[in-house]
Short mmCIF file of C-alpha atoms in Angstrom, two decimals:
data_model
loop_
_atom_site.label_atom_id
_atom_site.label_comp_id
_atom_site.label_asym_id
_atom_site.label_seq_id
_atom_site.Cartn_x
_atom_site.Cartn_y
_atom_site.Cartn_z
CA MET X 197 111.34 94.80 93.98
CA ALA X 198 111.87 93.10 97.38
CA GLN X 199 109.06 91.25 98.96
CA LEU X 200 106.36 92.32 101.50
CA ASN X 201 106.76 88.88 104.33
CA ARG X 202 103.56 88.53 105.83
CA THR X 203 102.04 85.89 109.07
CA ALA X 204 98.62 85.87 110.02
CA ARG X 205 96.04 86.55 107.13
CA PHE X 206 92.18 86.63 109.49
CA ALA X 207 89.35 88.18 107.90
CA ALA X 208 88.31 91.84 109.38
CA GLY X 209 84.46 90.10 109.27
CA ALA X 210 81.15 91.02 107.27
CA GLY X 211 80.65 94.43 107.17
CA VAL X 212 84.05 96.37 105.73
CA ALA X 213 83.79 98.06 102.29
CA ALA X 214 84.17 99.85 98.99
CA LEU X 215 83.77 103.00 97.14
CA LEU X 216 87.32 104.58 95.67
CA LEU X 217 87.97 107.69 96.08
CA ALA X 218 89.35 108.91 93.06
CA GLY X 219 90.99 111.76 93.58
CA CYS X 220 93.09 109.54 97.02
CA ALA X 221 94.07 106.71 94.94
CA ALA X 222 97.59 106.41 93.32
CA GLN X 223 98.61 107.91 90.31
CA PRO X 224 100.44 106.22 87.05
CA ALA X 225 103.71 105.48 87.50
CA ALA X 226 106.47 107.51 85.94
CA GLN X 227 109.31 106.22 83.87
CA SER X 228 112.36 107.44 86.61
CA PRO X 229 115.75 107.19 86.32
CA GLU X 230 118.37 106.73 88.39
CA SER X 231 118.17 107.65 92.02
CA THR X 232 120.75 110.38 92.93
CA SER X 233 121.42 111.94 96.43
CA THR X 234 123.69 114.76 97.92
CA GLY X 235 125.31 116.19 101.28
CA ALA X 236 128.70 115.54 103.10
CA ASP X 237 126.59 113.83 105.45
CA ALA X 238 123.49 112.23 104.48
CA ALA X 239 123.18 110.34 107.86
CA ALA X 240 123.42 112.04 110.25
CA ASP X 241 121.20 112.78 113.27
CA GLY X 242 118.63 115.11 112.75
CA PRO X 243 115.00 115.22 111.60
CA ARG X 244 114.23 114.92 107.79
CA ILE X 245 110.90 116.20 105.81
CA ALA X 246 110.81 114.41 102.28
CA VAL X 247 108.81 117.03 100.15
CA ALA X 248 107.24 114.99 97.19
CA TYR X 249 107.06 116.54 93.68
CA ALA X 250 105.74 116.48 90.78
CA GLY X 251 108.40 113.52 89.56
CA GLY X 252 109.99 112.35 92.79
CA VAL X 253 110.97 113.09 96.31
CA LEU X 254 113.37 115.47 98.12
CA VAL X 255 114.78 114.59 101.62
CA VAL X 256 115.03 118.01 103.40
CA ASP X 257 117.86 118.71 106.53
CA GLY X 258 115.45 119.60 109.57
CA GLU X 259 118.07 122.27 111.00
CA THR X 260 119.20 123.38 107.93
CA LEU X 261 117.01 123.22 105.23
CA GLU X 262 119.32 122.07 103.40
CA VAL X 263 118.36 119.81 100.51
CA ILE X 264 120.01 116.21 100.64
CA GLY X 265 118.45 114.01 98.40
CA ASP X 266 117.01 114.22 94.93
CA LEU X 267 115.11 111.30 94.89
CA PRO X 268 112.89 110.63 91.23
CA SER X 269 109.54 108.46 91.55
CA GLU X 270 106.35 109.14 89.79
CA ASP X 271 104.27 113.12 88.64
CA PHE X 272 102.76 112.05 92.18
CA VAL X 273 103.31 110.54 94.88
CA ARG X 274 101.88 110.94 97.95
CA LEU X 275 103.87 110.59 101.83
CA ASN X 276 103.63 109.45 105.14
CA SER X 277 106.13 108.99 107.76
CA ALA X 278 106.09 105.04 109.11
CA GLY X 279 107.10 106.34 113.01
CA ASP X 280 110.73 104.41 113.31
CA GLY X 281 112.88 107.52 112.95
CA ARG X 282 113.83 106.43 110.09
CA HIS X 283 111.74 106.18 107.10
CA ALA X 284 108.59 106.82 104.96
CA PHE X 285 105.75 105.08 103.11
CA VAL X 286 105.59 107.30 99.48
CA THR X 287 102.27 105.82 98.07
CA THR X 288 103.14 104.94 94.64
CA SER X 289 100.93 102.94 91.37
CA GLU X 290 102.59 99.71 92.74
CA GLY X 291 102.46 100.72 96.38
CA PHE X 292 104.07 101.74 99.90
CA GLN X 293 107.25 101.93 98.55
CA LEU X 294 109.97 103.06 101.96
CA LEU X 295 111.90 105.34 102.14
CA ASP X 296 115.15 106.10 104.23
CA VAL X 297 115.78 109.45 104.74
CA ARG X 298 119.29 108.70 106.60
CA GLU X 299 121.27 107.66 103.43
CA PRO X 300 118.70 109.21 101.72
CA GLU X 301 117.42 106.46 99.52
CA LEU X 302 114.17 105.46 98.13
CA THR X 303 114.50 101.58 98.47
CA ASP X 304 113.38 98.72 96.00
CA LEU X 305 111.23 97.49 99.28
CA VAL X 306 107.53 97.63 98.49
CA VAL X 307 104.53 96.57 99.60
CA GLU X 308 102.25 95.81 97.27
CA ALA X 309 99.09 97.50 97.19
CA ALA X 310 96.64 98.63 93.89
CA ALA X 311 95.82 101.84 95.15
CA ALA X 312 97.91 102.44 98.81
CA GLY X 313 95.90 104.85 100.76
CA HIS X 314 96.04 105.35 104.18
CA VAL X 315 98.97 105.03 107.07
CA VAL X 316 98.65 105.05 110.44
CA ARG X 317 101.39 104.80 112.94
CA HIS X 318 99.74 104.03 116.80
CA GLY X 319 100.57 101.70 119.63
CA GLY X 320 104.08 101.41 118.25
CA LYS X 321 102.26 99.73 115.18
CA THR X 322 102.15 100.60 111.76
CA VAL X 323 99.06 99.75 110.14
CA LEU X 324 98.71 100.33 105.33
CA TYR X 325 95.24 100.20 103.60
CA ASP X 326 94.47 99.22 100.52
CA ASP X 327 91.74 100.89 98.81
CA ALA X 328 91.23 98.53 96.30
CA THR X 329 91.15 95.69 98.56
CA SER X 330 90.44 97.21 101.54
CA ASP X 331 93.33 94.81 103.24
CA THR X 332 95.10 96.32 105.97
CA THR X 333 99.10 95.66 106.25
CA ILE X 334 99.94 95.65 110.57
CA PHE X 335 103.98 96.64 111.10
CA ASP X 336 106.03 96.56 114.33
CA THR X 337 107.32 100.04 113.75
CA ALA X 338 110.42 99.53 115.61
CA GLY X 339 110.98 96.84 113.34
CA LEU X 340 111.17 98.90 110.24
CA ALA X 341 114.05 101.16 111.91
CA ASP X 342 116.38 98.35 111.37
CA ILE X 343 115.78 96.64 108.16
CA ASP X 344 118.54 94.64 106.22
CA GLY X 345 117.33 94.21 102.36
CA ALA X 346 113.58 92.68 103.01
CA LEU X 347 110.81 94.08 105.54
CA PRO X 348 110.18 92.32 108.41
CA GLU X 349 107.40 90.58 109.15
CA ALA X 350 103.90 91.74 108.85
CA GLN X 351 100.34 91.33 109.59
CA VAL X 352 97.60 90.76 107.48
CA ILE X 353 93.86 91.45 107.80
CA GLU X 354 91.97 90.97 104.96
CA GLY X 355 88.77 93.21 104.25
CA VAL X 356 86.36 91.72 102.78
CA GLU X 357 85.46 94.57 100.26
CA ALA X 358 87.30 97.32 98.26
CA HIS X 359 86.51 101.17 99.57
CA HIS X 360 88.59 104.11 100.34
CA GLY X 361 89.46 103.52 103.83
CA VAL X 362 91.36 103.41 106.95
CA SER X 363 92.25 101.02 110.20
CA VAL X 364 94.17 101.51 114.11
CA LEU X 365 94.78 98.94 116.06
CA LEU X 366 94.71 99.53 119.58
CA GLU X 367 97.47 98.65 121.63
CA ASP X 368 94.83 95.75 123.83
CA GLY X 369 94.76 94.31 119.81
CA THR X 370 90.93 95.91 119.34
CA PHE X 371 91.14 96.34 115.56
CA VAL X 372 88.46 98.94 114.49
CA THR X 373 88.39 99.38 110.89
CA THR X 374 85.57 101.55 107.99
CA VAL X 375 82.66 99.89 106.92
CA GLY X 376 80.56 100.47 103.56
CA ASP X 377 79.61 99.10 100.25
CA ALA X 378 79.46 99.37 96.54
CA SER X 379 77.57 102.44 97.00
CA GLY X 380 78.57 104.23 99.87
CA ARG X 381 81.92 104.08 102.76
CA THR X 382 78.46 104.31 106.21
CA GLY X 383 80.32 104.05 109.27
CA ILE X 384 83.38 101.87 111.36
CA ARG X 385 83.66 98.48 112.87
CA ALA X 386 86.08 98.13 116.21
CA VAL X 387 86.70 93.78 117.19
CA ASP X 388 88.93 92.27 119.38
CA ALA X 389 92.46 90.25 118.62
CA ASP X 390 90.13 87.53 118.50
CA GLY X 391 87.92 88.80 116.23
CA THR X 392 84.76 88.97 118.22
CA GLU X 393 82.57 92.23 116.82
CA LEU X 394 82.21 94.49 120.39
CA ALA X 395 80.67 97.72 118.62
CA ALA X 396 79.62 98.95 114.99
CA SER X 397 77.83 101.53 113.88
CA ALA X 398 76.42 103.00 110.42
CA GLU X 399 76.01 106.49 111.39
CA CYS X 400 78.60 108.05 109.34
CA PRO X 401 78.24 108.59 106.11
CA GLY X 402 81.34 109.26 103.73
CA VAL X 403 82.99 108.03 106.56
CA HIS X 404 87.21 109.66 106.06
CA GLY X 405 89.92 109.96 108.85
CA GLU X 406 91.47 108.17 112.15
CA GLY X 407 92.88 110.49 114.81
CA THR X 408 93.77 108.62 118.69
CA ALA X 409 93.81 110.97 121.35
CA GLN X 410 94.14 110.58 125.21
CA ASP X 411 93.47 107.20 126.56
CA GLU X 412 92.69 105.78 123.19
CA ALA X 413 89.68 107.31 121.81
CA VAL X 414 90.12 106.91 117.63
CA VAL X 415 87.77 109.41 115.81
CA PHE X 416 86.57 109.50 112.59
CA GLY X 417 84.86 112.62 110.06
CA CYS X 418 81.44 111.54 108.80
CA GLU X 419 79.73 113.91 106.11
CA ASN X 420 77.18 114.54 109.06
CA GLY X 421 79.54 114.85 112.13
CA ALA X 422 81.60 112.47 113.73
CA LEU X 423 82.47 108.86 114.96
CA VAL X 424 84.57 108.08 118.40
CA PHE X 425 84.98 104.07 119.91
CA HIS X 426 85.68 104.46 123.24
CA ASP X 427 86.37 101.20 125.74
CA GLY X 428 84.44 99.41 123.70
CA GLU X 429 81.37 101.53 122.71
CA ILE X 430 80.93 104.26 119.39
CA THR X 431 79.48 107.55 120.16
CA LYS X 432 77.83 109.28 117.39
CA LEU X 433 78.83 113.14 117.30
CA THR X 434 75.84 115.33 115.31
CA SER X 435 77.20 118.43 113.35
CA PRO X 436 75.64 122.08 113.57
CA ASP X 437 74.03 122.12 110.30
CA GLU X 438 72.40 119.11 108.15
CA TYR X 439 75.79 118.89 106.29
CA GLY X 440 78.78 119.48 108.13
CA ARG X 441 81.74 116.88 106.91
CA ILE X 442 84.40 116.02 108.91
CA GLY X 443 87.15 114.75 106.64
CA ASN X 444 90.61 114.68 108.51
CA ALA X 445 91.12 114.67 112.62
CA TYR X 446 94.56 116.36 113.93
CA VAL X 447 95.28 114.43 117.11
CA SER X 448 97.79 115.21 119.74
CA GLU X 449 98.66 111.36 122.09
CA GLY X 450 97.75 113.44 125.32
CA SER X 451 94.99 115.20 124.80
CA PRO X 452 91.34 114.45 124.57
CA LEU X 453 91.07 117.29 122.57
CA VAL X 454 90.64 116.45 118.43
CA VAL X 455 91.04 119.68 115.85
CA MET X 456 88.77 118.35 112.65
CA ASP X 457 88.42 120.51 109.52
CA TYR X 458 84.88 121.46 108.43
CA LYS X 459 82.64 121.80 105.47
CA ASP X 460 79.02 122.94 105.91
CA ASP X 461 79.02 123.79 102.19
CA PRO X 462 78.27 120.51 99.43
CA ASP X 463 78.56 123.11 96.13
CA ALA X 464 81.63 125.56 97.35
CA GLU X 465 84.24 125.03 95.11
CA GLY X 466 87.65 125.37 95.38
CA TYR X 467 89.45 123.67 98.78
CA LEU X 468 90.17 126.68 100.64
CA LEU X 469 88.00 125.96 104.32
CA THR X 470 86.85 129.02 107.05
CA GLN X 471 85.12 127.02 109.17
CA ILE X 472 87.02 123.90 112.20
CA ALA X 473 85.05 121.24 114.43
CA LEU X 474 86.71 120.74 117.74
CA VAL X 475 85.88 117.55 119.26
CA ASP X 476 86.27 116.57 123.28
CA THR X 477 86.61 112.98 123.32
CA ALA X 478 86.12 113.05 127.28
CA ALA X 479 83.01 114.80 127.40
CA LYS X 480 81.80 113.35 124.04
CA THR X 481 81.02 116.57 122.31
CA LEU X 482 81.56 118.13 118.61
CA GLU X 483 81.69 122.40 118.68
CA LYS X 484 81.86 124.03 115.01
CA VAL X 485 84.27 127.18 115.19
CA GLU X 486 84.11 130.19 113.07
CA LEU X 487 87.99 131.98 111.83
CA PRO X 488 88.18 134.70 111.27
CA GLU X 489 87.63 137.30 108.41
CA GLY X 490 90.39 136.04 105.76
CA VAL X 491 91.71 133.23 107.31
CA SER X 492 91.22 130.40 105.45
CA TYR X 493 92.95 126.52 105.15
CA THR X 494 92.74 123.29 103.18
CA PHE X 495 93.80 120.17 104.52
CA ARG X 496 96.89 120.13 104.53
CA GLY X 497 97.30 123.41 106.18
CA VAL X 498 96.67 121.48 109.75
CA THR X 499 99.11 119.57 112.65
CA ARG X 500 99.73 120.01 116.33
CA ILE X 501 102.76 121.20 118.08
CA GLU X 502 104.15 119.98 121.24
CA SER X 503 102.26 122.45 123.61
CA GLY X 504 99.07 120.84 122.53
CA ASP X 505 98.13 123.43 120.21
CA ALA X 506 97.00 123.76 116.76
CA ALA X 507 99.04 125.10 113.81
CA MET X 508 97.37 126.26 110.93
CA ILE X 509 99.17 128.15 107.39
CA GLY X 510 96.57 130.36 106.45
CA SER X 511 95.96 131.79 102.96
CA ASP X 512 97.22 134.87 104.55
CA GLY X 513 101.02 133.31 104.65
CA LYS X 514 99.80 133.38 108.37
CA LEU X 515 101.07 131.00 110.82
CA HIS X 516 97.97 130.63 113.33
CA VAL X 517 98.23 128.77 117.06
CA ILE X 518 95.29 127.97 117.46
CA ASP X 519 93.62 126.60 120.95
CA PRO X 520 91.88 123.31 120.67
CA ALA X 521 90.01 124.22 123.50
CA THR X 522 88.10 127.16 121.96
CA GLY X 523 88.94 127.13 118.31
CA GLU X 524 90.51 130.58 119.83
CA ILE X 525 93.77 131.37 117.85
CA THR X 526 95.83 132.36 120.26
CA ALA X 527 99.19 134.07 118.11
CA SER X 528 99.26 134.56 114.69
CA TYR X 529 103.21 134.88 112.56
CA ASP X 530 104.22 135.42 109.32
CA ALA X 531 105.18 133.00 107.58
CA ILE X 532 105.22 132.54 103.46
CA GLU X 533 103.88 135.09 102.04
CA PRO X 534 99.58 134.93 100.87
CA TRP X 535 98.56 131.85 98.75
CA ALA X 536 95.21 131.38 96.33
CA GLY X 537 93.72 127.50 96.93
CA PRO X 538 93.61 125.58 94.59
CA SER X 539 91.44 123.83 91.91
CA GLU X 540 92.11 120.15 93.12
CA TRP X 541 92.93 118.04 95.90
CA GLN X 542 96.68 117.48 94.65
CA GLN X 543 97.98 120.59 92.69
CA PRO X 544 100.79 121.48 94.89
CA HIS X 545 99.67 124.64 98.06
CA PRO X 546 101.09 125.14 101.52
CA ALA X 547 101.69 121.95 103.29
CA ILE X 548 102.72 121.21 106.55
CA ALA X 549 104.75 119.95 109.75
CA ALA X 550 106.24 120.36 113.13
CA ASP X 551 109.25 118.50 115.34
CA GLY X 552 107.89 119.41 118.99
CA ASP X 553 107.32 124.01 118.78
CA ILE X 554 109.03 123.73 114.87
CA VAL X 555 106.69 123.85 112.11
CA TYR X 556 107.97 123.84 108.66
CA VAL X 557 105.50 125.42 105.97
CA THR X 558 106.20 124.80 102.40
CA ASP X 559 105.60 127.57 99.84
CA ALA X 560 104.22 126.23 96.83
CA ALA X 561 104.32 129.28 94.57
CA ASN X 562 107.87 130.34 95.28
CA ARG X 563 109.87 127.11 96.14
CA SER X 564 110.83 127.48 99.04
CA ILE X 565 110.55 125.82 103.16
CA VAL X 566 110.34 127.87 106.38
CA ALA X 567 110.95 126.58 109.72
CA ILE X 568 109.11 128.67 112.36
CA ASP X 569 109.14 128.37 116.47
CA ALA X 570 105.79 128.08 116.75
CA ALA X 571 106.30 129.46 120.38
CA THR X 572 107.96 132.31 120.23
CA GLY X 573 107.21 133.00 116.13
CA ALA X 574 111.24 133.42 115.66
CA GLN X 575 112.25 131.89 111.59
CA ILE X 576 114.65 129.60 112.57
CA ALA X 577 115.58 128.75 108.69
CA GLU X 578 114.38 129.80 105.57
CA ALA X 579 115.44 128.40 102.38
CA GLU X 580 114.96 127.91 97.88
CA LEU X 581 113.93 124.06 97.02
CA PRO X 582 114.91 122.87 93.72
CA GLN X 583 111.10 121.31 92.50
CA THR X 584 107.90 122.51 93.81
CA PRO X 585 106.60 120.95 96.94
CA ASN X 586 103.50 119.33 96.66
CA GLU X 587 102.56 116.96 99.94
CA ILE X 588 105.80 116.72 103.21
CA THR X 589 105.96 114.67 106.43
CA LEU X 590 109.14 114.51 108.77
CA VAL X 591 110.51 111.66 110.01
CA GLY X 592 112.30 111.36 113.01
#
């Protein structure tokens, strides 16, 4: 497979740490036949949705929901938009494999990683994190759009100890990355463009996930709250519960308000959640909100839409629109049939993605996908899928 052109390499600094989460690690490879694609105008403009299934990836037209590509891969893969309007990264056992949704084609271009993890897009950069080494690979996002047989040059920031982590590069060159050691993940560290430490915190047990809000305020989830890095300083926001785990951030870069998932029972079975956390990165506040009775969700079921509101696919089958300032559900629309939560996070269950105010929701139980206008509740399109959908990402 084609290799990555690497340029500058430098250490992220002492304290970058270790602990792989088995649930998020890449899965063993499966033998895959040659890729096939269908559709008369596969290179047309417009949004595309990449849909992972057990054994491959579907590429779906964002307007008609027609399947225009069925690309065999491994038994379990994860998906992340590359941010360039054309590509997604497919996490496999070999690393981050580039998917071209315009052809469509699962290319032979791979950023090698023993445990491909988080992908972050911000400030014109696409940042890949390898859990097996804690190395961070940084591309100019625009350079990914026009590749011709080889990946563009990338900056690689070497990790110190392997752990399940994430990094983000801010527009002024500030590099923020997770920290820990072999016994657990503990916090974050920020260095400037010259590698000089700006701030560090070990007040974030189980640190997981990242989101960049307005004015480049970066938020990370902890098992007892969140950390906010802003203007060179780190602020700890404490959960209202002794155990108040936050693992994912749903952000709008035009708003200081962040919606995060929340769990207050470490012994709870399954993956359905009934609470959210609201973080105001300007006021430096964190609030827990109970969802109405009968409304629950998983980490795959929340996104932000053009209005700045959050959209959530509930286990009741409804698409709920949530005010990020109050946590109030301001509208609910029929979307799919009610569904049961998974017993393992990898198992297929409904996922969500948004293009403006158009929200795409998969129905794993019925092998289908629906597009809904979150501003009006109108159903734009609906289609059956040839495979059981799992994770999705929007490109375009």
